Coordinates of C-alpha atoms in Angstrom, one line a residue:
M84 CA 48.3 38.6 111.9
A85 CA 48.1 40.3 109.2
T86 CA 49.0 36.6 107.2
N87 CA 45.2 36.0 108.7
L88 CA 43.8 38.9 106.7
P89 CA 42.2 39.5 103.5
M90 CA 44.8 40.9 100.4
T91 CA 44.5 41.4 97.4
P92 CA 47.3 39.6 95.7
E93 CA 49.1 43.8 95.3
L94 CA 48.8 44.0 98.9
E95 CA 50.1 40.6 99.1
Q96 CA 53.3 41.3 97.5
I97 CA 54.1 45.0 98.8
H98 CA 53.5 42.5 102.4
G99 CA 56.4 40.4 101.9
E100 CA 57.9 42.8 100.4
I101 CA 58.0 44.8 103.8
R102 CA 58.7 42.0 106.1
D103 CA 61.7 40.9 103.4
H104 CA 63.2 44.2 104.1
F105 CA 62.3 44.1 107.5
R106 CA 64.2 40.9 108.8
A107 CA 67.2 42.3 106.0
L108 CA 67.3 45.0 108.5
S109 CA 67.3 42.7 111.6
N110 CA 70.3 40.8 110.1
G111 CA 71.8 44.0 109.2
F112 CA 71.8 45.2 112.1
Q113 CA 73.2 42.1 114.5
R114 CA 75.8 41.9 111.5
L115 CA 76.7 45.5 112.4
D116 CA 77.7 44.5 115.8
K117 CA 80.3 42.1 115.0
I118 CA 82.4 44.9 112.0
K119 CA 85.4 45.9 113.3
D120 CA 85.9 48.9 110.7
S121 CA 84.4 52.0 111.1
H122 CA 84.2 52.6 107.4
R123 CA 82.5 48.8 106.7
Q124 CA 80.2 50.0 109.2
S125 CA 79.5 53.4 107.6
S126 CA 78.8 51.8 104.3
Q127 CA 76.7 48.8 106.2
L128 CA 74.4 51.9 107.8
E129 CA 74.4 53.4 104.7
D130 CA 72.9 50.3 102.7
L131 CA 70.8 49.8 105.6
T132 CA 69.4 53.6 105.0
Q133 CA 68.3 52.3 101.4
K134 CA 66.2 49.4 102.6
M135 CA 64.7 51.9 105.0
R136 CA 64.2 54.4 101.7
E137 CA 62.9 51.5 100.3
C138 CA 60.6 50.4 103.2
K139 CA 59.3 54.0 103.6
R140 CA 58.0 53.4 99.8
L141 CA 56.0 50.0 100.0
I142 CA 54.2 51.4 103.2
K143 CA 53.4 54.4 100.9
E144 CA 51.9 51.6 98.1
F145 CA 50.6 49.8 101.2
D146 CA 48.5 52.5 102.1
R147 CA 47.6 53.2 98.7
E148 CA 46.1 50.3 98.2
I149 CA 44.0 50.3 101.8
K150 CA 42.0 53.7 100.6
D151 CA 41.9 52.0 97.0
G152 CA 39.6 49.1 98.6
E153 CA 38.3 50.8 100.8
G154 CA 34.6 50.7 99.2
R155 CA 35.3 46.9 98.8
N156 CA 36.4 45.4 102.5
S157 CA 33.9 45.7 105.9
Q158 CA 35.1 48.1 108.2
E159 CA 36.3 45.6 110.3
V160 CA 38.9 44.0 107.8
N161 CA 39.9 48.0 107.0
K162 CA 41.0 49.0 111.0
Q163 CA 42.9 45.2 111.1
L164 CA 44.5 46.6 107.4
N165 CA 45.2 50.5 109.1
D166 CA 46.2 49.0 111.9
E167 CA 48.5 46.4 110.6
K168 CA 49.8 50.0 108.5
Q169 CA 50.7 51.4 112.1
S170 CA 52.3 48.4 113.2
M171 CA 54.7 48.4 110.5
I172 CA 55.0 51.9 110.8
K173 CA 56.4 51.6 114.5
E174 CA 58.6 48.8 113.3
L175 CA 60.4 51.3 110.8
N176 CA 60.5 54.4 113.0
S177 CA 62.3 51.7 115.7
Y178 CA 64.9 51.3 112.9
V179 CA 65.4 54.5 112.5
A180 CA 65.6 55.0 116.0
L181 CA 68.6 51.9 115.8
R182 CA 70.1 53.4 112.8
K183 CA 71.2 57.0 115.1
T184 CA 72.6 54.8 118.0
Y185 CA 74.3 53.2 116.0
M186 CA 75.5 55.9 114.3
N187 CA 76.4 57.8 117.0
T188 CA 78.6 54.9 118.4
I189 CA 80.2 54.5 115.2
G190 CA 81.2 58.5 116.3
N191 CA 79.1 60.1 113.2
K192 CA 79.7 63.4 114.2
K193 CA 76.0 65.0 112.4
I194 CA 72.4 62.9 112.4
E195 CA 71.8 62.6 108.6
L196 CA 68.3 63.5 108.3
F197 CA 66.2 60.7 107.5
D198 CA 62.6 61.6 106.2
M199 CA 59.9 58.6 107.0
G200 CA 56.9 60.6 105.9
A201 CA 54.3 57.8 105.8
G202 CA 53.8 57.9 109.8
A203 CA 56.8 59.5 110.9
G204 CA 56.9 63.6 112.1
E205 CA 59.1 66.0 110.9
P206 CA 62.5 66.6 112.0
T207 CA 63.4 70.2 113.4
A208 CA 66.4 71.8 112.5
E209 CA 68.0 71.8 114.9
E210 CA 67.9 68.0 115.5
N211 CA 69.3 68.0 112.1
V212 CA 72.3 69.4 113.5
K213 CA 72.6 68.2 117.0
L214 CA 75.6 66.5 117.7
A215 CA 75.7 61.9 118.2
S216 CA 77.8 63.2 121.5
E217 CA 76.0 65.3 122.8
M218 CA 72.8 62.4 123.1
S219 CA 72.8 58.9 124.5
N220 CA 71.2 55.8 123.5
Q221 CA 67.7 56.1 125.6
E222 CA 67.4 59.9 124.7
L223 CA 68.1 57.9 120.9
I224 CA 65.1 56.4 121.7
K225 CA 62.8 58.1 123.6
E226 CA 63.4 60.9 120.3
G227 CA 62.1 57.9 118.9
M228 CA 58.8 57.3 120.9
K229 CA 58.2 60.7 120.8
Q230 CA 58.4 61.2 116.8
M231 CA 55.6 57.7 116.2
D232 CA 53.6 59.3 118.8
E233 CA 53.4 62.6 116.9
T234 CA 52.8 60.0 114.0
D235 CA 49.5 59.3 116.4
Q236 CA 48.3 62.5 117.3
A237 CA 48.6 63.6 113.2
I238 CA 46.6 60.9 112.0
E239 CA 43.8 61.7 114.0
R240 CA 44.1 65.1 113.5
S241 CA 43.7 63.5 110.0
K242 CA 40.8 61.4 110.3
Q243 CA 39.0 65.0 112.0
V244 CA 39.9 66.9 109.4
V245 CA 38.2 64.2 106.9
Q246 CA 35.1 64.0 109.3
Q247 CA 35.0 67.4 109.1
T248 CA 35.3 67.4 105.1
L249 CA 32.6 65.3 105.0
E250 CA 30.9 67.1 107.1
V251 CA 30.5 70.0 104.9
G252 CA 29.7 68.8 101.9
T253 CA 27.2 66.9 102.8
Q254 CA 25.8 70.0 104.7
T255 CA 26.8 71.8 101.1
A256 CA 24.8 69.0 98.8
T257 CA 22.0 70.1 101.5
T258 CA 22.2 73.9 100.4
L259 CA 22.6 73.5 96.9
K260 CA 20.0 71.0 96.4
G261 CA 17.8 73.4 98.2
Q262 CA 18.5 76.8 96.3
T263 CA 18.1 74.6 93.0
E264 CA 14.7 73.3 94.5
Q265 CA 14.1 77.6 95.1
M266 CA 15.5 78.2 91.4
G267 CA 12.7 76.4 89.7
R268 CA 10.3 77.8 92.1
I269 CA 11.4 80.4 90.8
V270 CA 11.3 79.8 86.7
N271 CA 7.0 78.3 87.3
E272 CA 6.2 81.6 89.5
L273 CA 8.0 83.7 86.6
D274 CA 6.0 81.5 83.5
S275 CA 3.2 82.0 84.8
I276 CA 3.3 85.9 85.8
Q277 CA 5.3 85.6 81.9
F278 CA 1.9 84.4 80.9
S279 CA -0.5 87.3 82.4
I280 CA 1.5 89.6 81.5
K281 CA 1.2 88.2 77.6
K282 CA -2.9 87.7 78.7
A283 CA -3.1 91.7 79.9
S284 CA -1.7 92.5 76.7
Q285 CA -3.9 90.6 74.3
L286 CA -6.2 92.6 76.9
V287 CA -5.7 95.4 76.7
K288 CA -5.5 95.4 73.0
E289 CA -9.5 94.3 72.4
I290 CA -10.8 97.4 74.9
G291 CA -8.8 99.9 73.0
R292 CA -10.2 98.6 69.7
K293 CA -13.6 98.3 71.3
V294 CA -12.9 101.7 72.1
A295 CA -11.3 103.0 68.7
T296 CA -14.3 101.1 66.9
D297 CA -17.1 103.2 69.5
K298 CA -15.4 106.4 69.2
C299 CA -15.7 105.8 65.4
I300 CA -19.3 104.9 65.9
M301 CA -19.9 107.9 67.9
L302 CA -18.3 110.0 65.9
F303 CA -20.9 109.0 62.4
L304 CA -23.6 109.8 65.0
F305 CA -22.4 112.8 65.6
L306 CA -21.8 113.9 61.7
I307 CA -25.5 112.2 61.1
V308 CA -26.9 114.4 63.9
C309 CA -25.1 117.3 62.6
G310 CA -26.3 116.7 58.8
V311 CA -30.1 116.3 59.9
I312 CA -29.6 120.1 62.1
A313 CA -28.1 122.0 59.4
I314 CA -31.1 120.8 57.0
I315 CA -33.8 121.6 59.9
V316 CA -32.1 125.0 59.9
V317 CA -31.5 125.4 56.2
K318 CA -35.5 124.6 55.5
I319 CA -37.2 126.4 58.0
V320 CA -34.8 129.6 57.1
N321 CA -35.0 129.0 53.1
P322 CA -38.7 126.9 53.1
N323 CA -38.5 126.9 49.1
N324 CA -35.3 126.5 48.3
K325 CA -36.4 123.3 45.9
D326 CA -33.1 121.6 46.0
I327 CA -33.7 120.6 49.9
R328 CA -35.7 117.8 49.5
D329 CA -37.7 116.8 53.2
I330 CA -36.7 115.2 55.2
P331 CA -38.4 112.4 56.2
G332 CA -41.1 112.3 59.5
L333 CA -40.9 116.0 59.4
A334 CA -43.9 118.3 58.5
P335 CA -43.6 120.3 55.9
P336 CA -43.7 124.6 56.0
A337 CA -47.0 125.4 56.6
Q338 CA -48.1 128.0 53.2
T339 CA -48.2 131.5 53.2
R340 CA -51.7 132.4 54.1
R341 CA -52.7 134.8 52.3
L342 CA -56.9 137.0 53.4
L343 CA -59.2 137.1 50.8
Y344 CA -61.3 140.9 50.9
V345 CA -63.6 142.0 48.2
R346 CA -63.4 145.3 47.4
N347 CA -66.9 145.9 47.1
R348 CA -68.8 145.6 50.3
E349 CA -71.5 144.7 47.6
H350 CA -70.5 141.3 48.6
F351 CA -71.2 141.4 51.9
D352 CA -74.6 141.9 51.7

C-alpha cells in the first residue's frame, strides 16, 4: 500500500530505510531463536534495540516530512501517509513487545525502559522495575497492545487540541480585526473633535477682538460725551470766557439786557 503513495524523494528514502530496519529486526528475532548461549542472545537483543531506536528516529523524521508537505498534498494523500506512519509505529511497538518477551525468556531480571516517543505511551516507574519472571508472554503482549491503544488516544487528543487551538486563533484574529477597526473610528472621531476645537478657538479669538474693539469705541464715545458736557457746563457758568470756543450748533448765551430809563420826566411828554 505504501509503495503506491505519492512521496517526495526524502519521504521515499526515509520510508525505505525504515522498511530495511524492519526486515533486519524480523530476521534478527528469527536468528535469536537459534542462539542457545544467553550472552550471545543478550548481545543480539542489544543490537536489535539499537535498530529499534534508529527506527524511532526515522519515524519522527517521516512525521516531520509529512507535516512539511501537508500544504502541497491533497487531504486523501495526507490521510494515507499518516495511516502508513501509524502502521509503522504499531509494527515497531510489536517488536518492542517481542523484545520484552525474549528478555523474559533469557532471564533478565528487569525490563529495560525503552522510550518509543513517536506513538508509544510513556511506561510507568512500576513497569520499569517489574521482574520479567513475574510477567507471562501473554501479559507482555497485552501491555504492548495497551501502549498502542494509549498512543492512538494520545494522537486523537492532540488532534483535538490542534483543532481547538485553530478555533481560538480564528476567534482571536476576528476580535483583533474588530478592535483595529474600532480604534480607527476612534482616531477619526478624535481628529474631528480636534478640528472642531481649533475652529471654536479661532471663533472665540475673533469674538474677543470684536468685543475689545466695541469697548474701545464705547469708551471713546463716552469720553466725547463727557467732554461736550463739560464744555457746556463751563459755557453756562462762565459765558464770557473767550478761551472756550462755541460749540457748533449750540446757540450762544443770551446777552444781558439793561433797561434804559429817562431821568427826566420830560422825555415822556
